[in-house]
Amino acid sequence: KAGVTQTPRYLIKTRGQQVTLSCSPISGHRSVSWYQQTPGQGLQFLFEYFSETQRNKGNFPGRFSGRQFSNSRSEMNVSTLELGDSALYLCASSSGTGYTDTQYFGPGTRLTVL
Amino acid sequence: DQQVKQNSPSLSVQEGRISILNCDYTNSMFDYFLWYKKYPAEGPTFLISISSIKDKNEDGRFTVFLNKSAKHLSLHIVPSQPGDSAVYFCAASVLVAGNKLTFGGGTRVLVKP
């Protein structure tokens, strides 16, 4: 089975711009979660989508949003970029069902905001 | 408020010996725990998990122990190999609340040949 894929792998933007990141989950997985990794805050949960609905949300401002399509692919959008948004953005997929539901991560998108 | 803590930022161990990584948590609602390994510029790789109904789970060289009363879990790697050199994260979730993982800060492991 192919793993979780994320595009693009690297991105450079300037303050005030917006960005869209894409994630394709493992085939058959219906849950997609997004995480932000920074040196200062570590790995932090952004949100989870399951069957095109946001099921969980972390403590991030409304500039961070996402969506999921009927094929389970997901996009994450960050509007009005700030310098502090520079981070590795990780997507993880899982079946979304069952008592123990392991998340498998993609390689991440490295976003640099100048 | 850090709900999941890995108090040792780094660990150095000789090849063939045991690596023991520790993780403490404060939220008693957590009922599913996972360990991930991460290389630079890559996403975390799932290693092993344990649910709160168990106190031990083994998978090859990896064993995870859970002490619910102490809110503590540990990962044992035996024997350690140079390829195990990476950053290890423990993570916890509340299963009924869905797929929201709370991560510790990570422990960098160096296995010396």
XYZ file of N, CA and C in Angstrom:
681
model
N 0.845 -1.193 0.000
C 0.000 0.000 0.000
C 0.873 1.233 0.000
N 0.493 2.229 -0.790
C 1.227 3.486 -0.770
C 0.948 4.195 0.546
N 1.948 4.964 0.984
C 1.800 5.675 2.234
C 1.083 6.995 2.049
N 1.114 7.794 3.086
C 0.512 9.130 3.043
C 1.422 10.045 2.231
N 0.848 10.753 1.304
C 1.652 11.682 0.505
C 1.203 13.109 0.759
N 2.176 14.007 0.743
C 1.889 15.422 0.965
C 2.578 16.247 -0.113
N 1.869 17.234 -0.600
C 2.446 18.149 -1.578
C 2.078 19.576 -1.237
N 2.962 20.531 -1.517
C 4.345 20.302 -1.909
C 5.194 19.901 -0.713
N 6.412 19.525 -0.909
C 7.288 19.175 0.200
C 7.907 20.419 0.835
N 8.147 21.421 0.023
C 8.744 22.668 0.520
C 8.009 23.848 -0.089
N 7.907 24.905 0.701
C 7.152 26.078 0.267
C 7.731 27.308 0.945
N 7.917 28.364 0.173
C 8.360 29.632 0.740
C 7.330 30.685 0.396
N 6.843 31.375 1.413
C 5.831 32.416 1.231
C 6.277 33.652 2.001
N 5.596 34.755 1.735
C 5.862 35.981 2.489
C 4.679 36.296 3.386
N 4.950 37.091 4.388
C 3.903 37.475 5.344
C 2.695 38.045 4.632
N 1.524 37.690 5.101
C 0.295 38.217 4.527
C -0.292 37.347 3.427
N 0.541 36.489 2.838
C 0.021 35.608 1.798
C -0.770 34.467 2.410
N -1.390 33.693 1.552
C -2.062 32.494 2.025
C -1.442 31.283 1.338
N -1.672 30.103 1.932
C -1.063 28.893 1.394
C -2.037 27.730 1.539
N -1.969 26.814 0.603
C -2.782 25.594 0.650
C -1.868 24.396 0.539
N -2.003 23.489 1.488
C -1.221 22.253 1.506
C -2.159 21.095 1.240
N -1.620 20.059 0.609
C -2.461 18.935 0.222
C -1.956 17.634 0.832
N -2.897 16.747 1.113
C -2.573 15.449 1.718
C -3.436 14.371 1.099
N -2.798 13.294 0.656
C -3.519 12.123 0.170
C -3.296 10.984 1.153
N -4.370 10.481 1.761
C -4.208 9.454 2.791
C -3.941 8.082 2.185
N -3.620 7.142 3.050
C -3.488 5.742 2.646
C -4.838 5.274 2.122
N -4.791 4.485 1.063
C -6.024 4.002 0.459
C -6.897 3.299 1.491
N -8.171 3.700 1.538
C -9.100 3.080 2.482
C -9.236 3.840 3.789
N -8.285 4.716 4.052
C -8.369 5.514 5.281
C -9.341 6.672 5.076
N -10.164 6.915 6.090
C -11.165 7.970 5.977
C -10.904 9.149 6.900
N -9.942 8.984 7.807
C -9.621 10.076 8.727
C -8.293 10.698 8.335
N -8.279 12.015 8.291
C -7.042 12.753 8.030
C -6.892 13.806 9.121
N -5.726 13.800 9.741
C -5.426 14.791 10.781
C -4.225 15.614 10.355
N -4.181 16.836 10.832
C -3.072 17.733 10.523
C -2.386 18.163 11.814
N -1.063 18.246 11.737
C -0.253 18.648 12.877
C 0.777 19.679 12.425
N 1.150 20.535 13.365
C 2.209 21.509 13.118
C 3.378 21.173 14.037
N 4.588 21.143 13.472
C 5.772 20.927 14.296
C 6.683 22.136 14.194
N 6.978 22.733 15.352
C 7.922 23.841 15.435
C 8.928 23.533 16.541
N 10.120 24.115 16.469
C 11.115 23.866 17.524
C 10.618 24.282 18.906
N 9.847 25.353 18.979
C 9.414 25.857 20.272
C 8.215 25.137 20.869
N 7.268 24.768 20.033
C 6.008 24.180 20.522
C 5.895 22.687 20.288
N 6.829 22.110 19.572
C 6.764 20.672 19.311
C 5.666 20.340 18.317
N 5.130 19.146 18.459
C 4.081 18.653 17.561
C 2.730 18.987 18.146
N 1.952 19.772 17.414
C 0.647 20.193 17.928
C -0.447 19.854 16.933
N -1.555 19.392 17.459
C -2.707 18.975 16.665
C -3.447 20.200 16.140
N -3.737 20.189 14.851
C -4.500 21.268 14.229
C -5.974 20.898 14.123
N -6.262 19.875 13.353
C -7.644 19.398 13.211
C -7.664 18.032 12.554
N -8.853 17.405 12.650
C -9.075 16.096 12.046
C -10.339 16.151 11.206
N -10.262 15.514 10.064
C -11.434 15.373 9.203
C -11.750 13.898 9.018
N -13.033 13.600 9.061
C -13.509 12.225 8.856
C -14.776 12.308 8.024
N -14.782 11.599 6.926
C -15.938 11.607 6.017
C -16.389 13.029 5.705
N -15.431 13.857 5.336
C -15.648 15.230 4.867
C -16.105 16.193 5.951
N -16.098 15.759 7.210
C -16.547 16.613 8.310
C -15.407 16.810 9.298
N -15.285 18.023 9.811
C -14.279 18.242 10.838
C -14.761 17.597 12.131
N -13.984 16.675 12.647
C -14.401 15.904 13.828
C -13.707 16.400 15.090
N -12.555 17.026 14.915
C -11.782 17.487 16.068
C -11.028 18.740 15.673
N -10.793 19.603 16.645
C -10.078 20.832 16.343
C -9.130 21.156 17.488
N -7.933 21.592 17.160
C -6.973 22.015 18.170
C -7.102 23.494 18.455
N -6.143 24.023 19.205
C -6.203 25.419 19.634
C -5.405 26.330 18.710
N -5.856 26.442 17.503
C -5.209 27.325 16.538
C -6.215 28.382 16.080
N -5.707 29.555 15.666
C -6.637 30.615 15.230
C -7.369 30.237 13.947
N -8.417 30.987 13.677
C -9.257 30.706 12.521
C -8.557 30.859 11.187
N -7.341 31.428 11.184
C -6.580 31.521 9.928
C -6.223 30.130 9.396
N -6.255 29.162 10.265
C -5.953 27.788 9.877
C -7.280 27.073 9.614
N -7.425 26.568 8.434
C -8.658 25.869 8.091
C -8.325 24.664 7.221
N -9.298 23.822 7.072
C -9.071 22.635 6.253
C -10.351 22.159 5.622
N -10.211 21.162 4.799
C -11.384 20.499 4.245
C -10.970 19.110 3.779
N -11.998 18.291 3.586
C -11.748 16.938 3.093
C -12.712 16.661 1.960
N -12.199 15.990 0.972
C -12.999 15.686 -0.210
C -13.590 14.276 -0.115
N -14.474 13.959 -1.030
C -15.170 12.664 -0.972
C -14.215 11.479 -1.143
N -13.052 11.716 -1.747
C -12.063 10.623 -1.886
C -11.101 10.586 -0.700
N -11.422 11.321 0.354
C -10.662 11.402 1.614
C -9.420 12.275 1.532
N -9.052 12.742 0.366
C -7.938 13.682 0.273
C -8.290 14.946 1.052
N -7.268 15.575 1.605
C -7.537 16.738 2.454
C -6.613 17.886 2.058
N -7.092 19.072 2.271
C -6.285 20.275 2.097
C -6.330 21.090 3.374
N -5.234 21.786 3.606
C -5.160 22.685 4.741
C -4.792 24.063 4.200
N -5.450 25.074 4.702
C -5.212 26.429 4.240
C -4.810 27.313 5.412
N -3.809 28.141 5.180
C -3.444 29.140 6.181
C -3.513 30.507 5.489
N -4.340 31.370 6.025
C -4.484 32.701 5.429
C -3.663 33.717 6.229
N -3.372 34.836 5.605
C -2.646 35.935 6.250
C -1.458 35.394 7.050
N -0.534 34.815 6.319
C 0.602 34.159 6.955
C 1.406 35.088 7.854
N 1.860 34.524 8.969
C 2.731 35.231 9.904
C 4.065 34.492 9.973
N 5.101 35.211 10.440
C 6.413 34.582 10.535
C 6.361 33.319 11.386
N 5.557 33.356 12.434
C 5.449 32.224 13.346
C 4.778 30.998 12.754
N 4.240 31.132 11.556
C 3.618 29.975 10.903
C 4.658 29.093 10.216
N 5.905 29.546 10.188
C 6.976 28.716 9.627
C 7.080 27.441 10.451
N 6.936 26.319 9.795
C 6.879 25.049 10.518
C 6.876 23.903 9.525
N 6.964 22.699 10.091
C 6.732 21.475 9.318
C 5.275 21.088 9.552
N 4.511 20.993 8.495
C 3.102 20.619 8.607
C 2.962 19.159 8.201
N 2.446 18.381 9.134
C 2.333 16.939 8.948
C 0.884 16.520 8.842
N 0.669 15.608 7.937
C -0.655 15.036 7.762
C -0.574 13.574 8.192
N -1.608 13.090 8.837
C -1.654 11.688 9.246
C -2.991 11.107 8.857
N -2.983 9.860 8.417
C -4.258 9.225 8.089
C -4.457 7.972 8.926
N -5.715 7.628 9.105
C -6.078 6.405 9.826
C -7.435 5.961 9.313
N -7.829 4.767 9.745
C -9.124 4.267 9.281
C -10.257 5.140 9.806
N -10.044 5.703 11.001
C -11.072 6.564 11.577
C -12.122 5.822 12.371
N -11.998 4.507 12.413
C -12.980 3.704 13.144
C -12.244 2.685 13.996
N -12.956 2.034 14.872
C -12.310 1.014 15.689
C -11.800 1.586 16.998
N -11.599 0.709 17.936
C -11.201 1.149 19.281
C -9.776 1.676 19.299
N -8.898 1.040 18.582
C -7.518 1.535 18.502
C -7.242 1.901 17.054
N -6.991 3.148 16.837
C -6.917 3.672 15.478
C -5.582 4.379 15.298
N -4.617 3.674 14.749
C -3.268 4.213 14.626
C -3.161 5.176 13.461
N -2.520 6.295 13.711
C -2.305 7.294 12.671
C -0.942 7.094 12.019
N -0.920 7.176 10.701
C 0.302 7.041 9.917
C 0.575 8.381 9.243
N 1.811 8.831 9.405
C 2.161 10.177 8.970
C 2.792 10.227 7.584
N 2.558 11.332 6.914
C 3.248 11.635 5.678
C 4.583 12.294 5.974
N 5.330 12.647 4.919
C 6.666 13.217 5.119
C 6.648 14.679 5.542
N 5.508 15.342 5.389
C 5.412 16.723 5.814
C 5.657 17.729 4.704
N 5.162 18.933 4.923
C 5.443 20.086 4.066
C 6.167 21.115 4.919
N 7.353 21.479 4.470
C 8.133 22.492 5.205
C 7.748 23.861 4.671
N 7.077 24.660 5.504
C 6.656 26.006 5.121
C 7.573 27.034 5.769
N 8.121 27.897 4.945
C 8.934 29.008 5.438
C 8.238 30.301 5.074
N 8.010 31.144 6.085
C 7.358 32.436 5.865
C 8.398 33.534 6.068
N 8.595 34.328 5.030
C 9.613 35.390 5.091
C 8.975 36.759 5.282
N 0.063 24.220 29.205
C 0.057 23.050 30.088
C 0.453 21.809 29.293
N 1.630 21.253 29.621
C 2.105 20.088 28.887
C 1.486 18.839 29.477
N 0.586 18.229 28.760
C -0.097 17.054 29.282
C 0.721 15.783 29.101
N 1.661 15.799 28.168
C 2.533 14.653 27.926
C 3.969 15.164 27.955
N 4.773 14.552 28.804
C 6.145 15.037 28.967
C 7.159 13.922 28.794
N 8.214 14.237 28.061
C 9.361 13.344 27.983
C 10.509 14.129 28.596
N 10.869 13.762 29.793
C 11.793 14.589 30.571
C 13.249 14.458 30.167
N 13.566 13.411 29.410
C 14.948 13.261 28.953
C 15.039 13.705 27.500
N 15.691 14.821 27.222
C 15.766 15.276 25.832
C 16.684 14.416 24.974
N 17.611 13.711 25.618
C 18.523 12.891 24.822
C 18.959 11.663 25.618
N 19.403 10.658 24.853
C 19.831 9.391 25.438
C 20.911 8.805 24.537
N 21.995 8.370 25.135
C 23.060 7.734 24.376
C 23.237 6.314 24.906
N 23.310 5.347 23.981
C 23.398 3.947 24.406
C 24.323 3.198 23.458
N 24.959 2.178 23.983
C 25.862 1.372 23.168
C 25.045 0.370 22.351
N 25.506 0.110 21.153
C 24.859 -0.900 20.308
C 24.753 -2.222 21.049
N 23.596 -2.852 20.957
C 23.380 -4.144 21.601
C 22.789 -4.039 22.996
N 22.882 -2.838 23.593
C 22.325 -2.671 24.934
C 20.861 -2.247 24.845
N 20.242 -2.102 26.002
C 18.839 -1.706 26.061
C 18.711 -0.184 26.079
N 17.753 0.326 25.312
C 17.381 1.747 25.388
C 16.046 1.825 26.118
N 15.968 2.692 27.102
C 14.721 2.887 27.840
C 14.318 4.346 27.746
N 13.160 4.573 27.147
C 12.654 5.925 27.000
C 11.413 6.075 27.884
N 11.315 7.201 28.545
C 10.228 7.416 29.486
C 9.305 8.549 29.069
N 8.071 8.450 29.527
C 7.052 9.432 29.173
C 6.057 9.518 30.332
N 5.722 10.720 30.745
C 4.736 10.925 31.801
C 3.565 11.742 31.260
N 2.392 11.471 31.788
C 1.229 12.230 31.350
C 0.414 12.668 32.558
N -0.378 13.714 32.357
C -1.157 14.247 33.473
C -2.662 14.037 33.292
N -3.108 13.886 32.056
C -4.539 13.774 31.796
C -4.997 12.334 31.985
N -5.788 12.094 33.020
C -6.232 10.728 33.327
C -7.248 10.208 32.305
N -7.706 11.080 31.415
C -8.643 10.638 30.379
C -7.941 9.915 29.232
N -6.627 10.089 29.116
C -5.894 9.415 28.044
C -6.052 7.910 28.196
N -6.402 7.219 27.101
C -6.577 5.772 27.193
C -5.901 5.026 26.044
N -5.162 5.743 25.226
C -4.433 5.084 24.140
C -3.122 5.821 23.968
N -2.033 5.042 23.919
C -0.704 5.630 23.905
C 0.106 5.026 22.760
N 0.898 5.856 22.137
C 1.674 5.421 20.971
C 3.097 5.951 21.074
N 4.002 5.240 20.434
C 5.367 5.718 20.269
C 5.668 5.823 18.777
N 6.304 6.943 18.433
C 6.709 7.188 17.064
C 8.203 7.478 17.044
N 8.821 7.117 15.919
C 10.226 7.438 15.688
C 10.276 8.441 14.549
N 11.176 9.407 14.658
C 11.232 10.426 13.614
C 12.669 10.727 13.230
N 12.921 10.657 11.920
C 14.198 11.102 11.372
C 14.018 12.539 10.879
N 15.102 13.299 10.783
C 15.002 14.671 10.283
C 14.360 14.724 8.904
N 13.541 15.721 8.694
C 12.903 15.979 7.396
C 11.968 14.840 6.959
N 11.560 13.997 7.904
C 10.574 12.959 7.587
C 9.437 13.029 8.584
N 8.307 12.418 8.223
C 7.221 12.336 9.169
C 7.478 11.250 10.194
N 6.813 11.314 11.345
C 6.974 10.263 12.359
C 6.534 8.908 11.826
N 7.264 7.880 12.240
C 6.951 6.506 11.870
C 6.396 5.791 13.096
N 5.233 5.174 12.955
C 4.610 4.468 14.071
C 5.457 3.259 14.481
N 5.654 3.101 15.797
C 6.411 1.972 16.316
C 5.525 0.951 17.015
N 4.823 1.419 18.036
C 4.078 0.503 18.881
C 3.064 1.311 19.666
N 1.985 0.664 20.059
C 0.956 1.349 20.837
C 0.486 0.450 21.978
N -0.258 1.055 22.891
C -0.833 0.299 23.993
C -2.109 0.989 24.443
N -3.119 0.209 24.714
C -4.343 0.801 25.246
C -4.321 0.687 26.755
N -5.159 1.460 27.401
C -5.111 1.541 28.860
C -5.607 0.273 29.542
N -6.160 -0.667 28.774
C -6.610 -1.913 29.392
C -5.457 -2.903 29.540
N -4.292 -2.546 28.984
C -3.122 -3.407 29.089
C -2.028 -2.698 29.878
N -1.056 -3.471 30.341
C 0.095 -2.828 30.958
C 1.399 -3.115 30.215
N 1.300 -3.930 29.175
C 2.506 -4.254 28.405
C 2.100 -4.668 26.999
N 2.917 -4.244 26.039
C 2.716 -4.691 24.674
C 4.083 -4.845 24.021
N 4.268 -5.970 23.316
C 5.557 -6.250 22.679
C 5.403 -6.365 21.182
N 6.418 -5.904 20.476
C 6.465 -6.087 19.032
C 7.931 -6.148 18.638
N 8.432 -7.371 18.507
C 9.829 -7.545 18.132
C 10.764 -6.987 19.184
N 11.612 -6.055 18.785
C 12.580 -5.482 19.725
C 11.976 -4.403 20.614
N 10.737 -4.045 20.359
C 10.098 -2.934 21.074
C 9.055 -3.452 22.072
N 9.136 -2.944 23.290
C 8.148 -3.246 24.315
C 7.722 -1.946 24.972
N 6.429 -1.764 25.112
C 5.931 -0.587 25.811
C 5.264 -1.047 27.107
N 5.569 -0.342 28.179
C 4.990 -0.614 29.490
C 4.146 0.578 29.909
N 2.989 0.296 30.484
C 2.111 1.366 30.946
C 1.812 1.178 32.428
N 2.059 2.212 33.201
C 1.732 2.217 34.626
C 0.693 3.311 34.841
N -0.570 2.905 34.842
C -1.650 3.892 34.902
C -1.672 4.648 36.221
N -1.367 3.969 37.307
C -1.430 4.641 38.609
C -0.384 5.744 38.695
N 0.758 5.522 38.039
C 1.818 6.532 38.040
C 1.708 7.467 36.846
N 0.770 7.199 35.959
C 0.633 7.968 34.714
C 1.982 8.021 33.994
N 2.528 6.850 33.767
C 3.870 6.741 33.212
C 3.915 5.603 32.206
N 4.585 5.859 31.085
C 4.850 4.765 30.162
C 6.304 4.802 29.729
N 6.776 3.653 29.321
C 8.156 3.565 28.884
C 8.244 2.678 27.648
N 9.252 2.946 26.858
C 9.545 2.158 25.665
C 10.919 1.536 25.848
N 10.978 0.213 25.708
C 12.239 -0.502 25.790
C 12.602 -0.994 24.395
N 13.842 -0.752 23.993
C 14.338 -1.237 22.707
C 15.514 -2.163 23.008
N 15.325 -3.442 22.661
C 16.364 -4.437 22.945
C 16.509 -5.396 21.761
N 17.719 -5.610 21.203
C 18.897 -4.791 21.456
C 18.878 -3.526 20.615
N 19.535 -2.498 21.075
C 19.588 -1.252 20.312
C 20.533 -1.406 19.119
N 20.133 -0.800 18.012
C 20.927 -0.867 16.789
C 21.223 0.554 16.303
N 22.310 0.748 15.561
C 22.636 2.101 15.081
C 21.491 2.749 14.295
N 20.721 1.957 13.583
C 19.584 2.485 12.831
C 18.466 2.999 13.710
N 18.536 2.716 15.004
C 17.526 3.224 15.944
C 17.794 4.672 16.318
N 18.921 5.204 15.926
C 19.243 6.600 16.249
C 18.246 7.520 15.559
N 17.491 8.236 16.358
C 16.400 9.077 15.852
C 15.802 9.821 17.045
N 14.783 10.601 16.782
C 14.013 11.236 17.860
C 12.749 10.410 18.079
N 12.473 10.096 19.318
C 11.314 9.282 19.666
C 10.286 10.138 20.396
N 9.047 10.039 19.935
C 7.944 10.792 20.538
C 6.940 9.826 21.140
N 6.488 10.105 22.343
C 5.314 9.414 22.838
C 4.106 10.312 22.585
N 2.971 9.696 22.410
C 1.748 10.427 22.129
C 0.593 9.746 22.847
N -0.417 10.522 23.168
C -1.564 9.991 23.887
C -2.846 10.541 23.296
N -3.909 9.761 23.431
C -5.200 10.237 22.950
C -6.324 9.706 23.835
N -7.467 10.341 23.712
C -8.697 9.871 24.343
C -9.529 9.296 23.212
N -9.648 7.987 23.162
C -10.197 7.339 21.972
C -11.596 7.800 21.622
N -12.444 8.007 22.614
C -13.810 8.409 22.283
C -13.852 9.828 21.731
N -12.775 10.570 21.919
C -12.717 11.946 21.425
C -12.133 12.021 20.022
N -11.826 10.866 19.431
C -11.341 10.880 18.062
C -9.836 10.958 17.977
N -9.344 11.255 16.789
C -7.914 11.175 16.504
C -7.174 12.456 16.831
N -7.144 12.833 18.080
C -6.349 13.986 18.475
C -5.202 13.478 19.327
N -4.014 13.481 18.765
C -2.849 13.017 19.497
C -2.186 14.192 20.197
N -1.859 13.985 21.476
C -1.067 14.948 22.223
C 0.326 14.355 22.371
N 1.327 15.083 21.887
C 2.686 14.566 21.837
C 3.550 15.097 22.969
N 4.517 14.273 23.372
C 5.585 14.743 24.223
C 6.608 15.495 23.388
N 7.602 16.045 24.063
C 8.594 16.873 23.374
C 9.663 16.096 22.630
N 9.715 14.787 22.836
C 10.678 13.964 22.108
C 11.943 13.685 22.896
N 12.542 12.540 22.615
C 13.846 12.152 23.164
C 14.736 11.754 22.001
N 15.891 12.395 21.920
C 16.834 12.064 20.840
C 17.703 10.904 21.315
N 17.668 9.817 20.565
C 18.445 8.629 20.915
C 19.623 8.502 19.958
N 20.786 8.267 20.537
C 21.989 8.003 19.745
C 22.514 6.636 20.138
N 22.573 5.735 19.181
C 23.105 4.406 19.430
C 24.515 4.351 18.855
N 25.479 4.131 19.730
C 26.882 4.132 19.313
C 27.327 2.732 18.946
N 28.008 2.609 17.788
C 28.472 1.267 17.357
C 29.548 0.738 18.308
